[in-house]
PDB file of C-alpha atoms in Angstrom:
ATOM      1  CA  MET A   1     135.163  59.981  66.948  1.00 47.00           C
ATOM      2  CA  GLU A   2     137.985  59.413  69.380  1.00 49.00           C
ATOM      3  CA  GLY A   3     138.722  62.699  71.471  1.00 50.00           C
ATOM      4  CA  TYR A   4     135.358  63.865  70.956  1.00 49.00           C
ATOM      5  CA  LEU A   5     133.965  62.946  74.184  1.00 50.00           C
ATOM      6  CA  PRO A   6     136.751  64.176  76.410  1.00 54.00           C
ATOM      7  CA  THR A   7     136.741  67.423  74.636  1.00 61.00           C
ATOM      8  CA  TYR A   8     132.779  67.804  75.234  1.00 56.00           C
ATOM      9  CA  MET A   9     133.368  66.949  78.771  1.00 58.00           C
ATOM     10  CA  ASP A  10     136.199  69.417  79.168  1.00 62.00           C
ATOM     11  CA  ASN A  11     133.889  72.200  77.695  1.00 62.00           C
ATOM     12  CA  TYR A  12     130.923  71.126  79.660  1.00 59.00           C
ATOM     13  CA  LYS A  13     133.187  71.323  82.962  1.00 63.00           C
ATOM     14  CA  ILE A  14     134.444  74.636  81.868  1.00 61.00           C
ATOM     15  CA  ASN A  15     130.739  76.069  81.426  1.00 65.00           C
ATOM     16  CA  LEU A  16     129.821  74.433  84.593  1.00 65.00           C
ATOM     17  CA  ARG A  17     132.300  76.245  86.616  1.00 68.00           C
ATOM     18  CA  GLU A  18     131.641  79.532  84.872  1.00 65.00           C
ATOM     19  CA  LEU A  19     127.838  78.998  85.605  1.00 62.00           C
ATOM     20  CA  GLU A  20     128.322  78.013  89.441  1.00 62.00           C
ATOM     21  CA  GLU A  21     130.758  81.233  89.838  1.00 62.00           C
ATOM     22  CA  ALA A  22     128.191  83.337  88.362  1.00 59.00           C
ATOM     23  CA  TYR A  23     124.909  81.798  89.990  1.00 57.00           C
ATOM     24  CA  GLY A  24     126.507  80.072  92.781  1.00 56.00           C
ATOM     25  CA  PRO A  25     123.632  80.682  95.328  1.00 53.00           C
ATOM     26  CA  PHE A  26     121.264  79.219  92.976  1.00 59.00           C
ATOM     27  CA  ALA A  27     123.147  76.479  91.446  1.00 63.00           C
ATOM     28  CA  THR A  28     122.391  73.039  92.400  1.00 65.00           C
ATOM     29  CA  ARG A  29     124.344  69.867  91.196  1.00 65.00           C
ATOM     30  CA  LEU A  30     121.982  67.041  90.505  1.00 64.00           C
ATOM     31  CA  ASP A  31     123.872  63.640  90.726  1.00 62.00           C
ATOM     32  CA  ILE A  32     121.905  60.611  89.445  1.00 58.00           C
ATOM     33  CA  ASP A  33     122.954  57.302  88.154  1.00 59.00           C
ATOM     34  CA  ILE A  34     120.433  56.482  85.668  1.00 55.00           C
ATOM     35  CA  LEU A  35     118.688  59.168  83.360  1.00 58.00           C
ATOM     36  CA  ASP A  36     115.318  57.885  83.505  1.00 63.00           C
ATOM     37  CA  SER A  37     112.302  60.126  83.764  1.00 63.00           C
ATOM     38  CA  ASP A  38     111.329  58.967  87.212  1.00 65.00           C
ATOM     39  CA  ALA A  39     114.788  59.385  88.802  1.00 68.00           C
ATOM     40  CA  LEU A  40     114.837  62.954  87.412  1.00 66.00           C
ATOM     41  CA  ARG A  41     111.332  63.728  88.447  1.00 66.00           C
ATOM     42  CA  LYS A  42     112.246  62.608  92.072  1.00 68.00           C
ATOM     43  CA  ALA A  43     115.385  64.390  92.246  1.00 68.00           C
ATOM     44  CA  PHE A  44     113.925  67.684  90.976  1.00 63.00           C
ATOM     45  CA  ALA A  45     111.021  67.516  93.530  1.00 65.00           C
ATOM     46  CA  LYS A  46     113.559  67.048  96.279  1.00 65.00           C
ATOM     47  CA  ILE A  47     115.439  70.278  95.177  1.00 63.00           C
ATOM     48  CA  LEU A  48     112.310  72.363  94.652  1.00 62.00           C
ATOM     49  CA  SER A  49     110.239  71.203  97.679  1.00 58.00           C
ATOM     50  CA  PRO A  50     112.020  73.406 100.210  1.00 53.00           C
ATOM     51  CA  MET A  51     112.225  76.319  97.787  1.00 50.00           C
ATOM     52  CA  THR A  52     108.586  76.465  97.065  1.00 47.00           C
ATOM     53  CA  LYS A  53     108.106  77.144 101.123  1.00 47.00           C
ATOM     54  CA  SER A  54     110.500  80.051 101.263  1.00 47.00           C
ATOM     55  CA  VAL A  55     111.875  81.353  98.034  1.00 47.00           C
ATOM     56  CA  ILE A  56     109.563  80.898  94.922  1.00 46.00           C
ATOM     57  CA  PRO A  57     106.932  83.623  95.156  1.00 48.00           C
ATOM     58  CA  LEU A  58     103.421  82.468  94.578  1.00 56.00           C
ATOM     59  CA  ARG A  59     101.855  85.557  93.899  1.00 77.00           C
ATOM     60  CA  PRO A  60     103.028  89.563  93.959  1.00 90.00           C
ATOM     61  CA  PRO A  61     101.764  91.724  96.989  1.00 94.00           C
ATOM     62  CA  ARG A  62      98.406  93.448  96.338  1.00 96.00           C
ATOM     63  CA  ILE A  63      97.649  95.827  98.903  1.00 97.00           C
ATOM     64  CA  LEU A  64      94.394  97.760  99.017  1.00 97.00           C
ATOM     65  CA  VAL A  65      94.541 100.836 101.396  1.00 98.00           C
ATOM     66  CA  LEU A  66      91.391 102.403 102.897  1.00 97.00           C
ATOM     67  CA  GLY A  67      91.259 105.290 105.427  1.00 95.00           C
ATOM     68  CA  PRO A  68      89.261 108.510 106.246  1.00 95.00           C
ATOM     69  CA  GLY A  69      89.544 110.348 103.063  1.00 92.00           C
ATOM     70  CA  ARG A  70      92.004 110.536 100.001  1.00 94.00           C
ATOM     71  CA  TYR A  71      94.973 112.569 101.568  1.00 96.00           C
ATOM     72  CA  ILE A  72      95.390 109.967 104.465  1.00 97.00           C
ATOM     73  CA  ARG A  73      95.031 106.957 102.054  1.00 97.00           C
ATOM     74  CA  ASN A  74      97.395 108.436  99.660  1.00 96.00           C
ATOM     75  CA  ALA A  75      99.936 109.217 102.449  1.00 97.00           C
ATOM     76  CA  VAL A  76     100.043 105.514 103.435  1.00 97.00           C
ATOM     77  CA  ALA A  77      99.973 103.943 100.001  1.00 97.00           C
ATOM     78  CA  THR A  78     102.862 106.439  98.905  1.00 96.00           C
ATOM     79  CA  GLU A  79     104.727 105.382 101.668  1.00 96.00           C
ATOM     80  CA  LEU A  80     104.323 101.555 100.877  1.00 96.00           C
ATOM     81  CA  LYS A  81     104.926 102.543  97.455  1.00 95.00           C
ATOM     82  CA  THR A  82     108.548 103.495  98.553  1.00 93.00           C
ATOM     83  CA  LEU A  83     109.115 100.978 100.993  1.00 93.00           C
ATOM     84  CA  LEU A  84     108.233  98.070  99.047  1.00 93.00           C
ATOM     85  CA  GLY A  85     109.002  99.306  95.515  1.00 92.00           C
ATOM     86  CA  LEU A  86     105.336  98.475  94.309  1.00 94.00           C
ATOM     87  CA  PRO A  87     103.473 100.377  91.558  1.00 96.00           C
ATOM     88  CA  LEU A  88     100.819 102.860  93.260  1.00 97.00           C
ATOM     89  CA  ILE A  89      97.508 103.097  91.442  1.00 97.00           C
ATOM     90  CA  ALA A  90      95.357 106.123  92.856  1.00 97.00           C
ATOM     91  CA  LEU A  91      92.022 106.550  91.462  1.00 96.00           C
ATOM     92  CA  ASP A  92      92.210 110.179  91.445  1.00 94.00           C
ATOM     93  CA  GLU A  93      95.491 110.290  89.473  1.00 94.00           C
ATOM     94  CA  VAL A  94      94.329 107.745  87.031  1.00 95.00           C
ATOM     95  CA  VAL A  95      91.439 109.961  86.241  1.00 94.00           C
ATOM     96  CA  GLN A  96      93.391 113.191  86.027  1.00 92.00           C
ATOM     97  CA  ASN A  97      95.806 111.574  83.675  1.00 93.00           C
ATOM     98  CA  GLU A  98      92.920 110.355  81.461  1.00 94.00           C
ATOM     99  CA  ILE A  99      91.534 114.085  81.595  1.00 93.00           C
ATOM    100  CA  GLU A 100      94.944 115.358  80.589  1.00 93.00           C
ATOM    101  CA  ALA A 101      95.424 112.847  77.699  1.00 93.00           C
ATOM    102  CA  LYS A 102      92.071 114.393  76.210  1.00 92.00           C
ATOM    103  CA  THR A 103      90.916 111.069  75.283  1.00 93.00           C
ATOM    104  CA  PRO A 104      86.934 110.775  74.436  1.00 93.00           C
ATOM    105  CA  LEU A 105      86.613 109.248  78.036  1.00 92.00           C
ATOM    106  CA  GLY A 106      88.652 111.989  79.525  1.00 91.00           C
ATOM    107  CA  ARG A 107      86.532 114.748  77.934  1.00 91.00           C
ATOM    108  CA  ALA A 108      83.558 113.069  79.388  1.00 91.00           C
ATOM    109  CA  LEU A 109      85.159 112.738  82.759  1.00 91.00           C
ATOM    110  CA  LEU A 110      85.942 116.539  82.883  1.00 89.00           C
ATOM    111  CA  GLN A 111      82.115 117.017  82.927  1.00 87.00           C
ATOM    112  CA  ARG A 112      81.559 114.857  85.865  1.00 84.00           C
ATOM    113  CA  VAL A 113      84.930 114.704  87.488  1.00 75.00           C
ATOM    114  CA  THR A 114      83.060 114.636  91.089  1.00 78.00           C
ATOM    115  CA  ASP A 115      80.474 112.199  90.018  1.00 85.00           C
ATOM    116  CA  ILE A 116      82.216 109.058  88.172  1.00 91.00           C
ATOM    117  CA  PRO A 117      79.934 106.241  87.465  1.00 93.00           C
ATOM    118  CA  ASP A 118      81.015 103.155  89.491  1.00 94.00           C
ATOM    119  CA  ASP A 119      81.418 101.125  86.405  1.00 95.00           C
ATOM    120  CA  VAL A 120      83.897 103.852  84.743  1.00 95.00           C
ATOM    121  CA  SER A 121      85.904 103.945  88.024  1.00 95.00           C
ATOM    122  CA  VAL A 122      86.128 100.092  88.371  1.00 96.00           C
ATOM    123  CA  SER A 123      87.067  99.802  84.641  1.00 96.00           C
ATOM    124  CA  LEU A 124      89.725 102.511  84.835  1.00 96.00           C
ATOM    125  CA  VAL A 125      91.241 100.808  87.888  1.00 97.00           C
ATOM    126  CA  GLU A 126      91.211  97.377  86.309  1.00 97.00           C
ATOM    127  CA  ARG A 127      93.043  98.537  83.295  1.00 96.00           C
ATOM    128  CA  GLU A 128      95.942  99.915  85.273  1.00 96.00           C
ATOM    129  CA  LEU A 129      95.939  96.772  87.673  1.00 96.00           C
ATOM    130  CA  ARG A 130      96.247  94.432  84.363  1.00 95.00           C
ATOM    131  CA  ARG A 131      99.180  96.384  83.052  1.00 95.00           C
ATOM    132  CA  SER A 132     102.003  93.800  82.451  1.00 93.00           C
ATOM    133  CA  HIS A 133     104.471  95.244  84.888  1.00 92.00           C
ATOM    134  CA  VAL A 134     102.010  95.796  87.399  1.00 94.00           C
ATOM    135  CA  ARG A 135     100.573  92.321  87.208  1.00 92.00           C
ATOM    136  CA  HIS A 136     104.355  90.984  87.870  1.00 92.00           C
ATOM    137  CA  LEU A 137     105.328  93.366  90.572  1.00 93.00           C
ATOM    138  CA  GLY A 138     102.089  93.982  92.317  1.00 95.00           C
ATOM    139  CA  TRP A 139     100.442  96.808  93.605  1.00 97.00           C
ATOM    140  CA  VAL A 140      99.185  99.296  96.074  1.00 97.00           C
ATOM    141  CA  LEU A 141      95.844 100.574  95.487  1.00 98.00           C
ATOM    142  CA  GLU A 142      93.888 103.643  96.880  1.00 97.00           C
ATOM    143  CA  GLY A 143      90.838 105.532  95.992  1.00 95.00           C
ATOM    144  CA  LEU A 144      88.569 102.559  95.089  1.00 95.00           C
ATOM    145  CA  PRO A 145      86.387 101.045  96.346  1.00 96.00           C
ATOM    146  CA  ARG A 146      84.690 103.630  98.280  1.00 94.00           C
ATOM    147  CA  SER A 147      81.191 101.837  98.659  1.00 95.00           C
ATOM    148  CA  LYS A 148      79.634  98.678  99.240  1.00 95.00           C
ATOM    149  CA  THR A 149      78.740  98.414  95.495  1.00 96.00           C
ATOM    150  CA  GLN A 150      82.150  99.195  94.201  1.00 96.00           C
ATOM    151  CA  VAL A 151      83.521  96.487  96.528  1.00 97.00           C
ATOM    152  CA  SER A 152      81.277  93.926  94.854  1.00 96.00           C
ATOM    153  CA  LYS A 153      82.386  95.232  91.343  1.00 96.00           C
ATOM    154  CA  PHE A 154      85.992  95.160  92.487  1.00 96.00           C
ATOM    155  CA  ALA A 155      85.461  91.425  93.888  1.00 95.00           C
ATOM    156  CA  GLY A 156      84.232  90.543  90.135  1.00 94.00           C
ATOM    157  CA  LEU A 157      87.608  91.454  88.746  1.00 94.00           C
ATOM    158  CA  ASN A 158      89.376  88.310  90.077  1.00 92.00           C
ATOM    159  CA  LEU A 159      92.049  90.446  91.498  1.00 94.00           C
ATOM    160  CA  ALA A 160      91.934  89.591  95.127  1.00 92.00           C
ATOM    161  CA  PRO A 161      93.996  91.652  97.365  1.00 95.00           C
ATOM    162  CA  THR A 162      96.640  90.278  99.791  1.00 94.00           C
ATOM    163  CA  LEU A 163      95.841  92.591 102.480  1.00 96.00           C
ATOM    164  CA  ILE A 164      92.870  95.249 102.572  1.00 97.00           C
ATOM    165  CA  VAL A 165      94.161  97.987 105.211  1.00 97.00           C
ATOM    166  CA  THR A 166      91.853  99.796 107.313  1.00 97.00           C
ATOM    167  CA  LEU A 167      93.345 102.747 109.507  1.00 97.00           C
ATOM    168  CA  LYS A 168      92.910 103.124 113.253  1.00 97.00           C
ATOM    169  CA  ALA A 169      93.620 106.466 115.110  1.00 97.00           C
ATOM    170  CA  LYS A 170      91.706 109.085 117.071  1.00 97.00           C
ATOM    171  CA  PRO A 171      89.935 111.633 114.954  1.00 97.00           C
ATOM    172  CA  GLU A 172      92.286 114.469 116.126  1.00 97.00           C
ATOM    173  CA  GLU A 173      95.185 112.291 115.124  1.00 97.00           C
ATOM    174  CA  PHE A 174      93.946 112.249 111.507  1.00 97.00           C
ATOM    175  CA  MET A 175      93.094 115.739 111.750  1.00 97.00           C
ATOM    176  CA  GLU A 176      96.785 116.724 112.732  1.00 96.00           C
ATOM    177  CA  ARG A 177      97.862 114.846 109.877  1.00 96.00           C
ATOM    178  CA  LEU A 178      95.400 116.398 107.478  1.00 96.00           C
ATOM    179  CA  LYS A 179      96.665 120.072 108.430  1.00 96.00           C
ATOM    180  CA  LYS A 180     100.030 119.479 106.858  1.00 95.00           C
ATOM    181  CA  VAL A 181      98.035 119.327 103.407  1.00 96.00           C
ATOM    182  CA  MET A 182      98.547 122.733 101.688  1.00 95.00           C
ATOM    183  CA  VAL A 183      96.999 124.423  98.847  1.00 95.00           C
ATOM    184  CA  ASP A 184      99.086 126.869  96.486  1.00 94.00           C
ATOM    185  CA  PRO A 185      96.497 129.616  96.027  1.00 93.00           C
ATOM    186  CA  ALA A 186      98.453 130.744  92.872  1.00 92.00           C
ATOM    187  CA  THR A 187      98.155 127.299  90.941  1.00 92.00           C
ATOM    188  CA  GLY A 188      95.459 125.593  92.913  1.00 91.00           C
ATOM    189  CA  LYS A 189      97.924 122.660  93.330  1.00 92.00           C
ATOM    190  CA  ILE A 190      97.668 120.549  96.580  1.00 93.00           C
ATOM    191  CA  ILE A 191     101.050 120.005  98.116  1.00 93.00           C
ATOM    192  CA  ASP A 192     101.325 117.475 101.040  1.00 95.00           C
ATOM    193  CA  LEU A 193     104.142 118.665 103.230  1.00 93.00           C
ATOM    194  CA  GLY A 194     104.021 115.224 104.913  1.00 92.00           C
ATOM    195  CA  LEU A 195     105.231 113.762 101.699  1.00 90.00           C
ATOM    196  CA  ASN A 196     106.934 116.578 100.139  1.00 78.00           C
ATOM    197  CA  ALA A 197     109.583 118.021 102.446  1.00 67.00           C
ATOM    198  CA  ARG A 198     111.384 119.829  99.811  1.00 82.00           C
ATOM    199  CA  VAL A 199     109.364 122.900  98.488  1.00 84.00           C
ATOM    200  CA  GLU A 200     110.686 125.914  96.683  1.00 86.00           C
ATOM    201  CA  ALA A 201     111.048 128.837  98.984  1.00 84.00           C
ATOM    202  CA  GLU A 202     108.813 130.988  96.524  1.00 85.00           C
ATOM    203  CA  THR A 203     106.163 128.285  96.517  1.00 87.00           C
ATOM    204  CA  SER A 204     106.456 127.828 100.442  1.00 89.00           C
ATOM    205  CA  ILE A 205     105.628 131.324 100.890  1.00 91.00           C
ATOM    206  CA  ARG A 206     102.448 131.206  99.068  1.00 93.00           C
ATOM    207  CA  LEU A 207     101.157 127.951 100.624  1.00 95.00           C
ATOM    208  CA  ARG A 208      97.852 128.117 102.757  1.00 95.00           C
ATOM    209  CA  PRO A 209      96.261 125.193 104.574  1.00 95.00           C
ATOM    210  CA  ARG A 210      93.700 123.476 102.359  1.00 95.00           C
ATOM    211  CA  GLN A 211      91.309 123.278 105.342  1.00 93.00           C
ATOM    212  CA  SER A 212      92.060 125.724 108.489  1.00 90.00           C
ATOM    213  CA  ARG A 213      88.813 125.346 110.273  1.00 95.00           C
ATOM    214  CA  ASP A 214      88.726 122.318 112.826  1.00 96.00           C
ATOM    215  CA  ASP A 215      85.128 121.677 112.742  1.00 96.00           C
ATOM    216  CA  LEU A 216      85.234 121.215 108.941  1.00 97.00           C
ATOM    217  CA  LEU A 217      88.364 118.958 109.389  1.00 96.00           C
ATOM    218  CA  LEU A 218      86.493 116.925 112.005  1.00 97.00           C
ATOM    219  CA  GLN A 219      83.455 116.601 109.442  1.00 97.00           C
ATOM    220  CA  GLU A 220      85.935 115.502 106.917  1.00 97.00           C
ATOM    221  CA  VAL A 221      87.411 112.906 109.163  1.00 97.00           C
ATOM    222  CA  THR A 222      84.109 111.626 110.455  1.00 97.00           C
ATOM    223  CA  ALA A 223      82.633 111.232 107.004  1.00 97.00           C
ATOM    224  CA  GLY A 224      85.723 109.236 105.940  1.00 97.00           C
ATOM    225  CA  LEU A 225      85.784 106.898 108.997  1.00 97.00           C
ATOM    226  CA  ALA A 226      81.954 106.301 108.142  1.00 97.00           C
ATOM    227  CA  GLU A 227      83.217 105.566 104.658  1.00 96.00           C
ATOM    228  CA  GLN A 228      85.855 103.188 105.669  1.00 97.00           C
ATOM    229  CA  ASP A 229      83.723 101.282 108.153  1.00 97.00           C
ATOM    230  CA  GLU A 230      81.229 100.660 105.284  1.00 97.00           C
ATOM    231  CA  VAL A 231      83.745  99.608 102.854  1.00 97.00           C
ATOM    232  CA  GLY A 232      85.593  97.568 105.329  1.00 97.00           C
ATOM    233  CA  ARG A 233      82.407  95.762 106.454  1.00 97.00           C
ATOM    234  CA  ALA A 234      81.751  94.874 102.795  1.00 97.00           C
ATOM    235  CA  ALA A 235      85.363  93.718 102.106  1.00 97.00           C
ATOM    236  CA  ARG A 236      85.229  91.289 105.074  1.00 96.00           C
ATOM    237  CA  GLU A 237      82.144  89.569 103.583  1.00 96.00           C
ATOM    238  CA  LEU A 238      83.977  88.983 100.498  1.00 95.00           C
ATOM    239  CA  PHE A 239      87.720  88.831 101.505  1.00 95.00           C
ATOM    240  CA  PRO A 240      87.270  87.550 105.053  1.00 92.00           C
ATOM    241  CA  THR A 241      91.127  86.778 105.640  1.00 90.00           C
ATOM    242  CA  ALA A 242      92.782  89.866 103.898  1.00 94.00           C
ATOM    243  CA  VAL A 243      91.241  92.763 105.825  1.00 96.00           C
ATOM    244  CA  VAL A 244      93.599  93.987 108.748  1.00 96.00           C
ATOM    245  CA  GLU A 245      93.435  96.952 110.816  1.00 97.00           C
ATOM    246  CA  ILE A 246      96.575  99.315 111.094  1.00 97.00           C
ATOM    247  CA  ASP A 247      97.272 101.906 113.907  1.00 97.00           C
ATOM    248  CA  PHE A 248      98.101 105.281 112.082  1.00 97.00           C
ATOM    249  CA  SER A 249      98.704 107.156 115.451  1.00 96.00           C
ATOM    250  CA  ALA A 250     102.169 107.517 114.783  1.00 94.00           C
ATOM    251  CA  GLY A 251     101.763 108.473 111.068  1.00 95.00           C
ATOM    252  CA  GLU A 252     102.118 106.917 107.516  1.00 96.00           C
ATOM    253  CA  LYS A 253     105.667 105.821 107.873  1.00 95.00           C
ATOM    254  CA  GLU A 254     104.991 103.564 111.001  1.00 96.00           C
ATOM    255  CA  ALA A 255     101.916 102.494 109.396  1.00 97.00           C
ATOM    256  CA  ALA A 256     103.676 101.308 106.139  1.00 96.00           C
ATOM    257  CA  MET A 257     106.214  99.578 108.219  1.00 95.00           C
ATOM    258  CA  ARG A 258     103.583  97.800 110.177  1.00 95.00           C
ATOM    259  CA  ILE A 259     101.965  96.748 106.943  1.00 96.00           C
ATOM    260  CA  SER A 260     105.313  95.523 105.599  1.00 94.00           C
ATOM    261  CA  LYS A 261     105.959  93.346 108.654  1.00 92.00           C
ATOM    262  CA  LEU A 262     102.608  91.880 108.164  1.00 91.00           C
ATOM    263  CA  LEU A 263     103.445  90.684 104.830  1.00 87.00           C
ATOM    264  CA  ASP A 264     106.891  89.213 106.144  1.00 79.00           C
ATOM    265  CA  ASP A 265     105.435  87.273 108.932  1.00 68.00           C
ATOM    266  CA  SER A 266     102.380  85.932 107.111  1.00 58.00           C
ATOM    267  CA  SER A 267     102.117  82.853 105.189  1.00 48.00           C
ATOM    268  CA  ILE A 268     101.644  84.463 102.013  1.00 49.00           C
ATOM    269  CA  PHE A 269     104.540  84.255  99.948  1.00 42.00           C
ATOM    270  CA  TYR A 270     105.132  87.504  97.590  1.00 39.00           C
TER     271      TYR A 270
END
């Protein structure tokens, strides 16, 4: 047995040095005289106490974006996805993927794509939000809820958002942003020039405004703001501390930065 302990300790010290070199910022030496459970518990508590206040995430960020219409919501949600590196769950995209997959549900949705029952919409979104990588990373959600009933059904999922974002700007400012949303007549594809700076020249020539009449754009924005107000009021009743109002007058990039700063400045660890 002679020589075993020094050899063991030498190997231990070598391994310890390698660990400290590799994980220096996260390595902590724990020096105690007596290896009893109470001493260990107190030592670990002392080490972990400050970490739980500034380092250890309690919950990944969950951001629900409301707004006057799908294109405004999607613009802000897409910027948040890029800025924060979060999965983006957009109900319209989820529905389209289901249709393209030609599942039984997808075939049923194809028959009533503009009139999807609330239970189906909530179920589709819940499926995406409960995927493993989404649960661990957090998420940005847009497209649901869009009514007071959907707010209640969403609350029943026990997936409380960190922030519920409502957008504020003059109707004319929302209208100007919507004028960047174009349609390709050859394919019917919607292209948001505010999000897609690079469009092939051949496609660019064909693009036309999705809506060229100001009066119809104003109707769209007005209806969207009314929906946002209804959903926002319902959300405040169920998630009173989560609802925030963000200025959209400078566009989606600035709005996303403001939302990110709210997360940084809040007491919510993410």
